[in-house]
C-alpha positions as MATLAB code, in Angstrom:
seq = 'XXXXXXXXXXXXXXXXXXXXXXXXXXXXXXXXXXXXXXXXXXXXXXXXXXXXXXXXXXXXXXXXXXXXXXXXXXXXXXXXXXXXXXXXXXXXXXXXXXXXXXXXXXXXXXXXXXXXXXXXXXXXXXXXXXXXXXXXXXXXXXXXXXXXXXXXXXXXXXXXXXXXXXXXXXXXXXXXXXXXXXXXXXXXXXXXXXXXXXXXXXXXXXXXXXXXXXXXXXXXXXXXXXXXXXXXXXXXXXXXXXXXXXXXXXXXXXXXXXXXXXXXXXXXXXXXXXXXXXXXXXXXXXXXXXXXXXXXXXXXXXXXXXXXXXXXXXXXXXXXXXXXXXXXXXXXXXXXXXXXXXXXXXXXXXXXXXXXXXXXXXXXXXX';
ca = [
      28.173  -34.279   66.697;
      28.126  -30.989   68.581;
      25.074  -29.588   70.276;
      24.803  -25.888   71.091;
      22.643  -25.034   74.081;
      21.033  -21.725   74.983;
      22.663  -20.652   78.240;
      19.641  -18.515   78.967;
      18.148  -21.705   80.391;
      21.164  -22.539   82.562;
      22.891  -20.317   85.151;
      26.664  -20.580   84.747;
      29.562  -18.316   85.704;
      31.379  -16.720   82.747;
      34.836  -17.542   81.416;
      35.326  -20.918   83.063;
      36.511  -24.177   81.569;
      35.903  -27.809   82.392;
      32.515  -27.482   84.023;
      30.583  -30.716   84.469;
      26.858  -30.129   84.123;
      24.133  -32.668   83.435;
      21.300  -31.411   81.264;
      18.132  -33.322   80.414;
      17.188  -32.730   76.788;
      13.916  -34.059   75.281;
      14.802  -36.119   72.210;
      11.320  -37.380   71.337;
       7.831  -37.124   72.837;
       8.570  -39.920   75.302;
      12.337  -39.964   75.722;
      14.739  -37.637   77.502;
      18.493  -37.892   76.985;
      20.832  -36.717   79.752;
      24.036  -35.177   78.443;
      27.224  -34.317   80.265;
      28.537  -30.861   79.397;
      32.290  -30.612   79.690;
      33.208  -27.119   78.563;
      32.097  -23.512   78.570;
      33.668  -21.414   75.866;
      34.584  -17.737   75.940;
      31.273  -16.767   74.377;
      29.471  -18.155   77.419;
      27.944  -20.863   75.185;
      27.709  -24.421   76.459;
      28.849  -27.126   74.064;
      28.689  -30.873   74.395;
      28.997  -34.057   72.419;
      26.225  -36.578   71.946;
      27.871  -39.973   71.694;
      27.216  -42.163   68.698;
      25.853  -44.803   71.065;
      23.255  -42.400   72.455;
      22.223  -41.255   68.990;
      21.967  -44.850   67.826;
      19.500  -45.491   70.650;
      17.109  -42.993   69.035;
      17.364  -44.457   65.538;
      15.732  -45.685   63.446;
      12.410  -43.827   63.548;
       9.385  -43.740   61.252;
       6.310  -41.478   61.425;
       3.252  -41.754   59.153;
      -0.024  -39.902   58.683;
      -3.323  -40.793   57.070;
      -4.503  -37.286   56.245;
      -5.799  -34.243   58.097;
      -9.420  -33.146   58.163;
     -12.682  -34.546   59.485;
     -12.902  -38.318   59.577;
     -16.444  -39.717   59.841;
     -17.031  -41.548   63.110;
     -17.704  -44.854   61.392;
     -14.312  -44.708   59.634;
     -12.119  -43.300   62.419;
     -11.184  -46.645   63.990;
     -10.245  -48.124   60.615;
      -8.151  -45.059   59.826;
      -6.207  -45.456   63.065;
      -5.711  -49.172   62.448;
      -4.383  -48.492   58.962;
      -1.653  -46.073   60.033;
      -0.540  -48.474   62.757;
      -0.273  -51.279   60.209;
       1.653  -49.008   57.836;
       4.154  -47.926   60.476;
       4.735  -51.543   61.490;
       5.421  -52.469   57.877;
       7.767  -49.564   57.278;
       9.571  -50.009   60.584;
      10.243  -53.661   59.771;
      12.254  -52.418   56.784;
      14.343  -50.235   59.087;
      14.887  -53.089   61.527;
      16.108  -55.215   58.636;
      18.792  -52.617   57.827;
      16.668  -51.090   55.089;
      17.077  -47.431   54.193;
      14.847  -44.542   55.222;
      13.650  -44.434   51.602;
      12.731  -48.128   51.722;
      10.737  -47.500   54.897;
       8.715  -44.499   53.741;
       7.884  -46.093   50.386;
       6.774  -49.302   52.105;
       4.599  -47.417   54.605;
       2.950  -45.268   51.946;
       2.451  -48.275   49.662;
       0.528  -50.008   52.451;
      -1.656  -46.922   52.876;
      -2.233  -46.704   49.107;
      -3.453  -50.302   49.215;
      -5.891  -49.529   52.043;
      -9.198  -48.266   50.653;
      -9.843  -46.124   53.740;
      -7.423  -43.432   52.506;
      -7.370  -40.922   49.676;
      -4.397  -42.432   47.855;
      -4.123  -45.299   45.393;
      -7.115  -47.536   46.054;
      -9.805  -45.263   47.512;
      -8.645  -42.048   45.839;
     -11.296  -39.364   45.463;
     -12.724  -38.690   42.008;
     -12.318  -35.626   39.811;
     -15.212  -33.706   38.246;
     -15.580  -36.378   35.544;
     -15.663  -39.222   38.044;
     -12.117  -40.359   37.275;
      -9.030  -41.048   39.398;
      -5.943  -38.834   39.026;
      -3.183  -39.262   41.604;
      -0.041  -37.438   42.749;
       2.967  -38.693   44.725;
       6.478  -37.619   45.736;
       9.574  -39.102   47.376;
      12.733  -37.322   48.490;
      16.098  -38.615   49.712;
      17.846  -36.394   52.256;
      21.307  -37.698   51.446;
      21.666  -35.806   48.168;
      18.274  -34.058   47.799;
      17.291  -36.484   45.049;
      13.561  -36.477   44.426;
      10.958  -38.024   42.155;
       7.295  -37.229   41.665;
       4.291  -38.025   39.489;
       1.154  -35.965   38.999;
      -2.299  -36.611   37.504;
      -1.275  -40.217   36.945;
      -3.913  -42.823   36.132;
      -4.274  -46.607   36.270;
      -1.318  -47.150   38.616;
      -1.964  -48.951   41.897;
       0.988  -47.425   43.747;
       1.980  -43.936   42.585;
       4.617  -43.675   45.327;
       6.552  -46.552   43.777;
       6.356  -44.858   40.386;
       7.648  -41.640   41.962;
      10.650  -43.561   43.287;
      11.341  -44.887   39.795;
      11.288  -41.307   38.483;
      13.948  -40.465   41.066;
      16.062  -43.576   40.460;
      15.722  -44.029   36.698;
      15.449  -40.526   35.193;
      17.183  -37.174   35.390;
      13.835  -35.453   36.015;
      12.032  -34.587   39.229;
       8.429  -34.940   38.059;
       6.485  -36.637   35.270;
       2.820  -35.914   34.688;
      -0.330  -37.439   33.207;
       0.251  -39.441   30.000;
       4.012  -38.915   30.167;
       4.034  -40.548   33.609;
       1.895  -43.400   32.277;
       4.237  -43.984   29.344;
       7.194  -44.056   31.733;
       5.371  -46.528   33.976;
       4.835  -48.866   31.043;
       8.480  -48.585   30.024;
       9.478  -49.607   33.576;
       7.175  -52.612   33.524;
       4.768  -51.155   36.085;
       1.449  -53.004   35.703;
      -1.487  -50.956   34.430;
      -4.632  -51.579   36.455;
      -8.255  -50.912   35.437;
      -9.404  -47.544   36.708;
     -12.496  -49.175   38.219;
     -10.246  -51.222   40.493;
      -9.151  -47.992   42.226;
     -12.674  -46.602   42.724;
     -14.557  -47.479   45.907;
     -18.275  -47.151   46.545;
     -17.478  -44.588   49.226;
     -15.522  -42.422   46.774;
     -18.296  -42.681   44.190;
     -20.904  -41.729   46.798;
     -18.951  -38.633   47.837;
     -18.478  -37.640   44.193;
     -22.179  -37.931   43.403;
     -23.151  -36.015   46.538;
     -20.891  -33.140   45.558;
     -22.439  -32.966   42.078;
     -25.816  -31.945   43.514;
     -26.870  -28.350   42.847;
     -27.212  -27.638   46.572;
     -23.958  -29.375   47.551;
     -21.666  -27.722   50.068;
     -18.141  -28.306   48.698;
     -16.477  -27.721   52.069;
     -18.789  -30.207   53.792;
     -18.133  -32.776   51.087;
     -14.377  -32.322   51.450;
     -14.693  -32.985   55.185;
     -16.171  -36.402   54.480;
     -13.189  -37.689   52.528;
     -10.111  -39.400   53.869;
      -6.851  -37.573   53.409;
      -3.490  -37.615   51.770;
      -1.018  -40.141   53.220;
       2.654  -39.676   53.972;
       5.713  -40.749   55.954;
       9.092  -39.486   57.182;
      11.964  -41.597   58.484;
      15.537  -41.628   59.737;
      17.398  -44.915   59.321;
      20.175  -46.435   61.423;
      22.793  -44.676   59.295;
      21.211  -41.273   59.969;
      19.823  -40.868   56.457;
      16.448  -39.159   56.080;
      13.598  -39.567   53.581;
       9.981  -38.595   53.016;
       7.106  -39.812   50.849;
       3.602  -38.453   50.231;
       0.738  -39.742   48.070;
      -2.795  -38.523   47.331;
      -5.835  -38.751   45.109;
      -6.147  -34.990   45.423;
      -9.202  -32.855   45.997;
     -12.727  -34.205   45.718;
     -14.432  -33.245   42.414;
     -11.378  -31.297   41.275;
     -11.029  -30.103   37.704;
      -9.474  -32.627   35.362;
      -5.706  -32.111   35.293;
      -5.546  -30.296   38.628;
      -2.245  -30.871   40.438;
      -1.989  -30.060   44.121;
       0.872  -29.708   46.561;
       1.863  -33.361   46.838;
       3.898  -33.596   43.629;
       5.621  -30.252   44.207;
       8.984  -30.418   45.969;
       9.053  -28.217   49.065;
       5.264  -28.250   49.274;
       4.127  -31.873   49.435;
       7.355  -33.061   51.022;
      11.000  -32.277   51.651;
      13.934  -34.199   53.129;
      17.453  -33.025   53.917;
      19.942  -34.951   56.054;
      21.214  -31.654   57.430;
      17.832  -30.517   58.762;
      15.049  -33.105   58.705;
      12.006  -34.228   56.739;
       8.363  -33.219   56.449;
       5.266  -34.801   54.906;
       2.176  -32.557   54.983;
      -1.535  -32.999   54.383;
      -4.386  -30.540   54.005;
      -5.687  -28.086   51.441;
      -3.217  -28.328   48.571;
      -3.538  -24.792   47.260;
      -2.908  -23.348   50.730;
       0.115  -25.629   51.255;
       1.560  -24.546   47.902;
       1.143  -20.847   48.662;
       3.343  -21.100   51.757;
       5.595  -23.988   50.561;
       4.732  -25.658   53.861;
       7.274  -28.501   53.978;
      10.264  -26.287   53.217;
       8.948  -23.520   55.492;
       9.005  -25.896   58.452;
      12.574  -26.962   57.697;
      13.544  -23.282   57.354;
      12.317  -22.678   60.901;
      14.272  -25.738   62.071;
      17.395  -24.311   60.421;
      16.864  -21.229   62.579;
      17.007  -23.367   65.705;
      13.344  -24.265   66.280;
      12.446  -27.760   67.401;
      10.433  -29.943   65.042;
       7.298  -29.229   67.065;
       7.806  -25.464   67.317;
       8.663  -25.193   63.615;
       5.549  -27.115   62.626;
       3.304  -25.042   64.883;
       4.714  -21.777   63.565;
       4.303  -22.788   59.917;
       0.778  -24.158   60.375;
      -0.254  -20.991   62.218;
       1.188  -18.874   59.417;
      -0.678  -20.888   56.763;
      -3.948  -20.472   58.660;
      -3.437  -16.743   59.255;
      -2.060  -15.877   55.818;
      -4.200  -17.958   53.460;
      -6.875  -19.511   55.685;
      -5.565  -23.038   55.197;
      -5.813  -25.964   57.606;
      -3.586  -29.003   57.533;
      -1.208  -31.276   59.352;
       2.370  -32.535   59.197;
       4.693  -35.248   60.400;
       8.245  -34.031   60.987;
      11.537  -35.648   61.990;
      15.042  -34.283   62.565;
      18.445  -35.994   62.136;
      18.650  -36.875   65.847;
      15.382  -38.797   65.747;
      13.220  -36.148   67.399;
       9.794  -36.287   65.757;
       6.558  -34.374   65.898;
       2.961  -34.713   64.723;
       1.050  -31.419   64.496;
      -2.225  -30.416   62.841;
      -4.645  -27.490   62.793;
      -7.579  -29.579   61.538;
     -10.017  -31.450   63.770;
      -8.307  -34.798   63.283;
      -5.311  -36.499   61.721;
      -4.676  -40.220   61.993;
      -0.976  -40.822   62.702;
       1.435  -43.431   64.016;
       5.146  -43.569   64.806;
       7.679  -46.256   65.664;
      10.853  -45.718   67.675;
      12.791  -47.836   70.163;
      10.362  -50.748   69.717;
       7.474  -48.527   70.802;
       4.451  -47.779   68.632;
       2.856  -44.353   69.138;
      -0.475  -43.313   67.619;
      -3.387  -40.915   67.856;
      -6.228  -39.162   66.056;
      -7.285  -36.013   67.955;
      -5.153  -33.102   69.184;
      -3.333  -34.098   72.349;
      -4.137  -37.780   71.896;
      -1.050  -39.997   72.233;
      -1.277  -43.733   72.875;
       1.680  -46.110   73.080;
       2.244  -49.854   72.993;
       5.077  -52.252   72.348;
       5.408  -52.636   68.607;
       5.446  -56.412   68.993;
       2.097  -56.450   70.793;
      -0.888  -57.723   68.784;
      -3.262  -55.199   67.274;
];
Protein backbone atom coordinates (compact mmCIF):
# COMPACT_ATOMS: atom_id res chain seq x y z
CA UNK A 1 0.00 0.00 0.00
CA UNK A 2 1.07 3.61 -0.47
CA UNK A 3 1.11 6.16 2.30
CA UNK A 4 1.06 9.88 1.54
CA UNK A 5 2.72 12.09 4.13
CA UNK A 6 2.28 15.80 4.72
CA UNK A 7 5.67 17.36 3.97
CA UNK A 8 4.72 20.29 6.15
CA UNK A 9 5.97 18.14 9.01
CA UNK A 10 9.29 17.27 7.35
CA UNK A 11 11.90 19.67 5.91
CA UNK A 12 13.10 18.37 2.54
CA UNK A 13 14.71 20.03 -0.47
CA UNK A 14 12.50 20.18 -3.58
CA UNK A 15 12.85 18.17 -6.79
CA UNK A 16 15.13 15.42 -5.53
CA UNK A 17 14.86 11.68 -5.95
CA UNK A 18 16.02 8.73 -3.91
CA UNK A 19 16.06 10.35 -0.50
CA UNK A 20 16.27 7.98 2.45
CA UNK A 21 14.35 9.33 5.42
CA UNK A 22 13.10 7.46 8.47
CA UNK A 23 9.79 8.67 9.83
CA UNK A 24 8.10 7.44 13.00
CA UNK A 25 4.36 7.14 12.45
CA UNK A 26 1.93 6.27 15.29
CA UNK A 27 -0.09 3.24 14.21
CA UNK A 28 -2.05 2.68 17.43
CA UNK A 29 -2.15 4.22 20.91
CA UNK A 30 0.87 2.19 22.01
CA UNK A 31 2.77 1.35 18.84
CA UNK A 32 4.91 3.43 16.51
CA UNK A 33 6.00 2.12 13.12
CA UNK A 34 9.21 3.45 11.56
CA UNK A 35 9.04 3.69 7.78
CA UNK A 36 11.80 4.23 5.27
CA UNK A 37 10.92 6.84 2.65
CA UNK A 38 12.65 6.23 -0.65
CA UNK A 39 11.37 8.89 -3.01
CA UNK A 40 10.28 12.49 -3.26
CA UNK A 41 8.10 13.24 -6.24
CA UNK A 42 7.87 16.42 -8.28
CA UNK A 43 4.95 17.67 -6.20
CA UNK A 44 7.21 17.74 -3.15
CA UNK A 45 5.09 14.95 -1.61
CA UNK A 46 6.78 12.11 0.23
CA UNK A 47 5.58 8.62 -0.63
CA UNK A 48 6.50 5.30 0.89
CA UNK A 49 5.43 1.70 1.06
CA UNK A 50 4.35 -0.08 4.21
CA UNK A 51 5.40 -3.69 3.84
CA UNK A 52 2.84 -6.44 4.18
CA UNK A 53 4.90 -7.84 7.06
CA UNK A 54 4.67 -4.56 8.98
CA UNK A 55 0.93 -4.28 8.37
CA UNK A 56 0.44 -7.88 9.44
CA UNK A 57 2.10 -7.03 12.76
CA UNK A 58 -0.77 -4.61 13.49
CA UNK A 59 -3.54 -7.06 12.62
CA UNK A 60 -5.85 -8.42 13.80
CA UNK A 61 -7.43 -5.85 16.13
CA UNK A 62 -10.72 -5.71 18.02
CA UNK A 63 -12.21 -2.81 20.01
CA UNK A 64 -15.43 -2.99 22.06
CA UNK A 65 -17.51 -0.61 24.17
CA UNK A 66 -20.12 -1.10 26.85
CA UNK A 67 -21.97 2.18 26.43
CA UNK A 68 -21.38 5.86 27.14
CA UNK A 69 -22.98 7.78 29.98
CA UNK A 70 -22.85 7.69 33.76
CA UNK A 71 -22.17 4.29 35.27
CA UNK A 72 -23.10 3.96 38.96
CA UNK A 73 -20.07 3.38 41.17
CA UNK A 74 -21.28 -0.01 42.33
CA UNK A 75 -21.52 -1.24 38.71
CA UNK A 76 -18.40 0.35 37.21
CA UNK A 77 -16.00 -2.50 38.04
CA UNK A 78 -18.39 -5.10 36.61
CA UNK A 79 -18.81 -3.02 33.46
CA UNK A 80 -15.05 -2.90 32.94
CA UNK A 81 -14.73 -6.64 33.57
CA UNK A 82 -17.45 -7.38 31.03
CA UNK A 83 -15.83 -5.50 28.15
CA UNK A 84 -12.50 -7.18 28.87
CA UNK A 85 -14.17 -10.59 28.76
CA UNK A 86 -15.94 -9.68 25.52
CA UNK A 87 -12.76 -8.51 23.80
CA UNK A 88 -10.96 -11.69 24.86
CA UNK A 89 -13.76 -13.79 23.39
CA UNK A 90 -13.88 -11.86 20.13
CA UNK A 91 -10.11 -11.74 19.77
CA UNK A 92 -9.90 -15.51 20.16
CA UNK A 93 -12.00 -15.75 16.99
CA UNK A 94 -9.49 -13.57 15.15
CA UNK A 95 -6.56 -15.61 16.44
CA UNK A 96 -8.28 -18.73 15.15
CA UNK A 97 -8.40 -17.24 11.63
CA UNK A 98 -11.99 -16.12 12.09
CA UNK A 99 -13.29 -13.11 10.19
CA UNK A 100 -13.79 -9.59 11.51
CA UNK A 101 -17.54 -10.27 11.35
CA UNK A 102 -17.13 -13.42 13.46
CA UNK A 103 -15.20 -11.40 16.04
CA UNK A 104 -17.59 -8.48 16.42
CA UNK A 105 -20.65 -10.74 16.60
CA UNK A 106 -18.97 -12.91 19.23
CA UNK A 107 -17.94 -9.90 21.33
CA UNK A 108 -21.38 -8.30 21.18
CA UNK A 109 -23.08 -11.63 21.90
CA UNK A 110 -21.04 -11.92 25.10
CA UNK A 111 -22.10 -8.41 26.11
CA UNK A 112 -25.75 -9.19 25.31
CA UNK A 113 -25.49 -12.17 27.65
CA UNK A 114 -24.07 -10.02 30.46
CA UNK A 115 -26.88 -8.45 32.49
CA UNK A 116 -24.76 -5.40 33.34
CA UNK A 117 -25.38 -3.88 29.88
CA UNK A 118 -28.36 -2.42 28.06
CA UNK A 119 -28.52 -5.09 25.36
CA UNK A 120 -30.10 -8.53 25.29
CA UNK A 121 -30.30 -9.66 28.91
CA UNK A 122 -30.49 -6.46 30.98
CA UNK A 123 -32.11 -4.28 28.31
CA UNK A 124 -34.00 -1.26 29.61
CA UNK A 125 -37.80 -1.32 29.52
CA UNK A 126 -40.16 0.75 27.40
CA UNK A 127 -43.08 2.77 28.78
CA UNK A 128 -45.17 -0.40 29.14
CA UNK A 129 -42.44 -2.26 31.00
CA UNK A 130 -41.50 -4.41 28.01
CA UNK A 131 -38.22 -5.18 26.21
CA UNK A 132 -37.72 -4.01 22.61
CA UNK A 133 -34.22 -4.32 21.17
CA UNK A 134 -32.26 -3.07 18.15
CA UNK A 135 -29.05 -4.38 16.57
CA UNK A 136 -26.93 -3.96 13.44
CA UNK A 137 -23.94 -5.60 11.75
CA UNK A 138 -21.99 -4.41 8.72
CA UNK A 139 -19.31 -6.07 6.59
CA UNK A 140 -16.73 -3.70 5.12
CA UNK A 141 -15.82 -5.99 2.25
CA UNK A 142 -18.97 -5.31 0.22
CA UNK A 143 -20.98 -2.97 2.49
CA UNK A 144 -23.40 -5.79 3.29
CA UNK A 145 -25.46 -5.04 6.37
CA UNK A 146 -28.26 -6.50 8.46
CA UNK A 147 -30.32 -5.01 11.26
CA UNK A 148 -33.34 -5.65 13.47
CA UNK A 149 -35.41 -3.12 15.37
CA UNK A 150 -38.02 -3.31 18.15
CA UNK A 151 -37.46 -7.06 18.29
CA UNK A 152 -38.78 -9.05 21.24
CA UNK A 153 -38.11 -12.41 22.90
CA UNK A 154 -34.72 -12.94 21.24
CA UNK A 155 -31.70 -13.47 23.49
CA UNK A 156 -29.14 -12.24 20.97
CA UNK A 157 -30.41 -9.61 18.53
CA UNK A 158 -26.94 -9.21 17.01
CA UNK A 159 -27.03 -12.80 15.78
CA UNK A 160 -30.46 -12.20 14.27
CA UNK A 161 -29.11 -9.08 12.54
CA UNK A 162 -26.37 -11.20 10.99
CA UNK A 163 -28.98 -13.63 9.69
CA UNK A 164 -30.83 -10.71 8.09
CA UNK A 165 -27.60 -9.82 6.30
CA UNK A 166 -26.73 -13.39 5.30
CA UNK A 167 -30.16 -14.84 4.53
CA UNK A 168 -32.25 -11.99 3.08
CA UNK A 169 -31.99 -9.27 0.47
CA UNK A 170 -33.08 -6.67 3.04
CA UNK A 171 -31.08 -4.47 5.38
CA UNK A 172 -33.52 -4.25 8.30
CA UNK A 173 -36.49 -6.17 9.68
CA UNK A 174 -38.62 -4.77 12.48
CA UNK A 175 -40.94 -5.84 15.29
CA UNK A 176 -43.22 -8.78 14.42
CA UNK A 177 -41.65 -9.18 10.98
CA UNK A 178 -38.26 -9.67 12.64
CA UNK A 179 -39.80 -12.16 15.06
CA UNK A 180 -41.38 -14.15 12.24
CA UNK A 181 -38.03 -14.24 10.43
CA UNK A 182 -36.30 -15.40 13.62
CA UNK A 183 -38.73 -18.30 13.93
CA UNK A 184 -38.23 -19.24 10.29
CA UNK A 185 -34.45 -19.37 10.92
CA UNK A 186 -34.88 -21.59 13.95
CA UNK A 187 -33.81 -18.89 16.41
CA UNK A 188 -35.15 -19.89 19.85
CA UNK A 189 -37.85 -17.66 21.32
CA UNK A 190 -37.18 -16.85 24.97
CA UNK A 191 -39.67 -15.65 27.60
CA UNK A 192 -39.61 -11.88 27.88
CA UNK A 193 -39.20 -12.17 31.66
CA UNK A 194 -35.88 -13.94 31.11
CA UNK A 195 -34.47 -10.71 29.61
CA UNK A 196 -35.70 -8.41 32.40
CA UNK A 197 -33.44 -7.81 35.40
CA UNK A 198 -34.42 -6.40 38.78
CA UNK A 199 -32.16 -3.44 38.07
CA UNK A 200 -33.97 -2.65 34.81
CA UNK A 201 -37.35 -2.97 36.50
CA UNK A 202 -36.23 -0.68 39.33
CA UNK A 203 -35.08 2.00 36.89
CA UNK A 204 -38.34 1.72 34.94
CA UNK A 205 -40.48 2.13 38.05
CA UNK A 206 -38.41 5.07 39.28
CA UNK A 207 -38.90 6.87 35.98
CA UNK A 208 -42.68 6.38 36.15
CA UNK A 209 -42.93 8.58 39.25
CA UNK A 210 -44.61 11.96 38.74
CA UNK A 211 -41.53 13.81 40.01
CA UNK A 212 -39.03 11.69 38.05
CA UNK A 213 -36.15 13.40 36.29
CA UNK A 214 -35.86 11.59 32.93
CA UNK A 215 -32.27 12.72 32.36
CA UNK A 216 -31.20 11.51 35.81
CA UNK A 217 -32.90 8.17 35.23
CA UNK A 218 -31.14 7.77 31.88
CA UNK A 219 -27.80 8.35 33.60
CA UNK A 220 -28.41 5.35 35.84
CA UNK A 221 -28.72 2.85 33.01
CA UNK A 222 -25.97 0.91 31.32
CA UNK A 223 -25.41 1.65 27.67
CA UNK A 224 -25.52 0.30 24.19
CA UNK A 225 -22.76 -2.21 23.34
CA UNK A 226 -20.70 -2.46 20.19
CA UNK A 227 -17.50 -3.62 18.51
CA UNK A 228 -15.26 -2.92 15.50
CA UNK A 229 -12.56 -5.19 14.11
CA UNK A 230 -9.99 -5.73 11.38
CA UNK A 231 -9.02 -9.34 10.72
CA UNK A 232 -5.74 -10.81 9.48
CA UNK A 233 -6.92 -10.46 5.88
CA UNK A 234 -7.57 -6.73 6.33
CA UNK A 235 -11.35 -7.06 6.27
CA UNK A 236 -13.35 -4.76 8.54
CA UNK A 237 -16.67 -5.18 10.38
CA UNK A 238 -18.81 -3.56 13.05
CA UNK A 239 -21.69 -4.62 15.30
CA UNK A 240 -23.90 -2.68 17.72
CA UNK A 241 -26.75 -3.81 19.98
CA UNK A 242 -29.06 -2.03 22.44
CA UNK A 243 -32.23 -2.15 24.47
CA UNK A 244 -32.76 1.49 23.57
CA UNK A 245 -33.86 4.38 25.72
CA UNK A 246 -35.28 3.92 29.20
CA UNK A 247 -39.11 4.25 29.30
CA UNK A 248 -39.26 4.95 25.57
CA UNK A 249 -42.54 4.90 23.69
CA UNK A 250 -43.56 1.50 22.42
CA UNK A 251 -42.20 1.02 18.90
CA UNK A 252 -39.47 3.65 19.22
CA UNK A 253 -36.41 2.84 17.10
CA UNK A 254 -33.15 4.62 17.80
CA UNK A 255 -29.88 4.97 15.95
CA UNK A 256 -28.57 1.43 16.41
CA UNK A 257 -30.59 -0.24 13.65
CA UNK A 258 -29.98 2.59 11.18
CA UNK A 259 -27.02 2.13 8.85
CA UNK A 260 -24.61 5.07 9.04
CA UNK A 261 -25.94 6.03 12.46
CA UNK A 262 -25.60 3.02 14.76
CA UNK A 263 -22.66 1.60 12.83
CA UNK A 264 -20.77 1.61 9.55
CA UNK A 265 -17.92 -0.45 8.11
CA UNK A 266 -16.01 0.00 4.86
CA UNK A 267 -12.74 -1.75 4.02
CA UNK A 268 -11.59 1.38 2.22
CA UNK A 269 -11.96 3.66 5.25
CA UNK A 270 -12.66 1.95 8.57
CA UNK A 271 -15.45 1.08 10.99
CA UNK A 272 -17.35 2.82 13.77
CA UNK A 273 -19.70 1.67 16.53
CA UNK A 274 -21.28 4.52 18.52
CA UNK A 275 -23.23 4.85 21.74
CA UNK A 276 -25.16 7.71 23.30
CA UNK A 277 -28.43 9.53 22.77
CA UNK A 278 -29.97 7.84 19.74
CA UNK A 279 -31.92 10.80 18.39
CA UNK A 280 -28.81 13.00 18.47
CA UNK A 281 -26.71 10.31 16.76
CA UNK A 282 -29.34 9.96 14.02
CA UNK A 283 -29.49 13.70 13.37
CA UNK A 284 -25.79 13.84 12.53
CA UNK A 285 -25.43 10.26 11.14
CA UNK A 286 -22.51 9.92 13.55
CA UNK A 287 -20.87 6.70 12.31
CA UNK A 288 -20.75 7.78 8.67
CA UNK A 289 -19.74 11.34 9.63
CA UNK A 290 -16.63 10.01 11.35
CA UNK A 291 -15.68 7.92 8.32
CA UNK A 292 -16.26 10.97 6.10
CA UNK A 293 -13.68 12.89 8.14
CA UNK A 294 -11.29 9.93 7.84
CA UNK A 295 -11.78 9.99 4.06
CA UNK A 296 -10.61 13.60 4.18
CA UNK A 297 -7.36 12.52 5.80
CA UNK A 298 -8.16 12.77 9.52
CA UNK A 299 -6.88 10.10 11.87
CA UNK A 300 -9.41 7.88 13.62
CA UNK A 301 -8.98 9.92 16.80
CA UNK A 302 -9.23 13.34 15.15
CA UNK A 303 -12.26 12.28 13.10
CA UNK A 304 -14.05 10.98 16.18
CA UNK A 305 -13.31 14.12 18.19
CA UNK A 306 -14.51 16.39 15.40
CA UNK A 307 -17.77 14.47 14.92
CA UNK A 308 -18.53 14.22 18.64
CA UNK A 309 -17.86 17.94 19.07
CA UNK A 310 -20.18 18.70 16.17
CA UNK A 311 -22.95 16.52 17.63
CA UNK A 312 -22.64 18.27 20.99
CA UNK A 313 -22.57 21.76 19.47
CA UNK A 314 -25.26 21.20 16.84
CA UNK A 315 -27.86 19.11 18.66
CA UNK A 316 -26.66 19.00 22.28
CA UNK A 317 -25.93 15.27 22.17
CA UNK A 318 -23.33 13.35 24.17
CA UNK A 319 -21.95 9.98 23.22
CA UNK A 320 -18.95 7.84 22.49
CA UNK A 321 -17.42 5.75 19.71
CA UNK A 322 -14.91 3.03 18.98
CA UNK A 323 -13.18 3.45 15.62
CA UNK A 324 -10.66 1.44 13.60
CA UNK A 325 -8.99 2.01 10.23
CA UNK A 326 -7.69 -0.54 7.68
CA UNK A 327 -4.12 -0.30 9.00
CA UNK A 328 -5.17 -1.29 12.51
CA UNK A 329 -5.04 2.18 14.05
CA UNK A 330 -7.87 2.40 16.58
CA UNK A 331 -9.39 5.01 18.83
CA UNK A 332 -11.83 5.23 21.73
CA UNK A 333 -13.40 8.68 22.22
CA UNK A 334 -16.38 9.92 24.23
CA UNK A 335 -17.93 13.20 25.35
CA UNK A 336 -19.86 11.62 28.24
CA UNK A 337 -18.49 11.16 31.75
CA UNK A 338 -17.64 7.51 31.23
CA UNK A 339 -17.52 4.74 28.66
CA UNK A 340 -16.35 1.23 29.46
CA UNK A 341 -14.12 -0.03 26.63
CA UNK A 342 -11.49 -2.64 25.82
CA UNK A 343 -9.27 -3.45 22.85
CA UNK A 344 -6.99 -6.30 21.82
CA UNK A 345 -4.01 -5.99 19.49
CA UNK A 346 -0.61 -7.68 19.32
CA UNK A 347 -1.46 -9.90 22.30
CA UNK A 348 -2.05 -6.81 24.45
CA UNK A 349 -5.35 -6.02 26.15
CA UNK A 350 -6.16 -2.32 26.55
CA UNK A 351 -9.05 -0.99 28.64
CA UNK A 352 -10.44 2.01 30.47
CA UNK A 353 -13.52 3.79 31.79
CA UNK A 354 -12.81 7.52 32.27
CA UNK A 355 -11.38 10.05 29.79
CA UNK A 356 -7.63 9.62 29.56
CA UNK A 357 -7.69 6.29 31.38
CA UNK A 358 -5.74 3.58 29.52
CA UNK A 359 -4.58 0.38 31.21
CA UNK A 360 -2.77 -2.48 29.47
CA UNK A 361 -1.94 -6.09 30.23
CA UNK A 362 -0.95 -9.20 28.34
CA UNK A 363 -4.10 -10.74 26.96
CA UNK A 364 -3.05 -14.12 28.33
CA UNK A 365 -2.78 -12.80 31.89
CA UNK A 366 -5.55 -13.83 34.30
CA UNK A 367 -8.32 -11.37 35.04
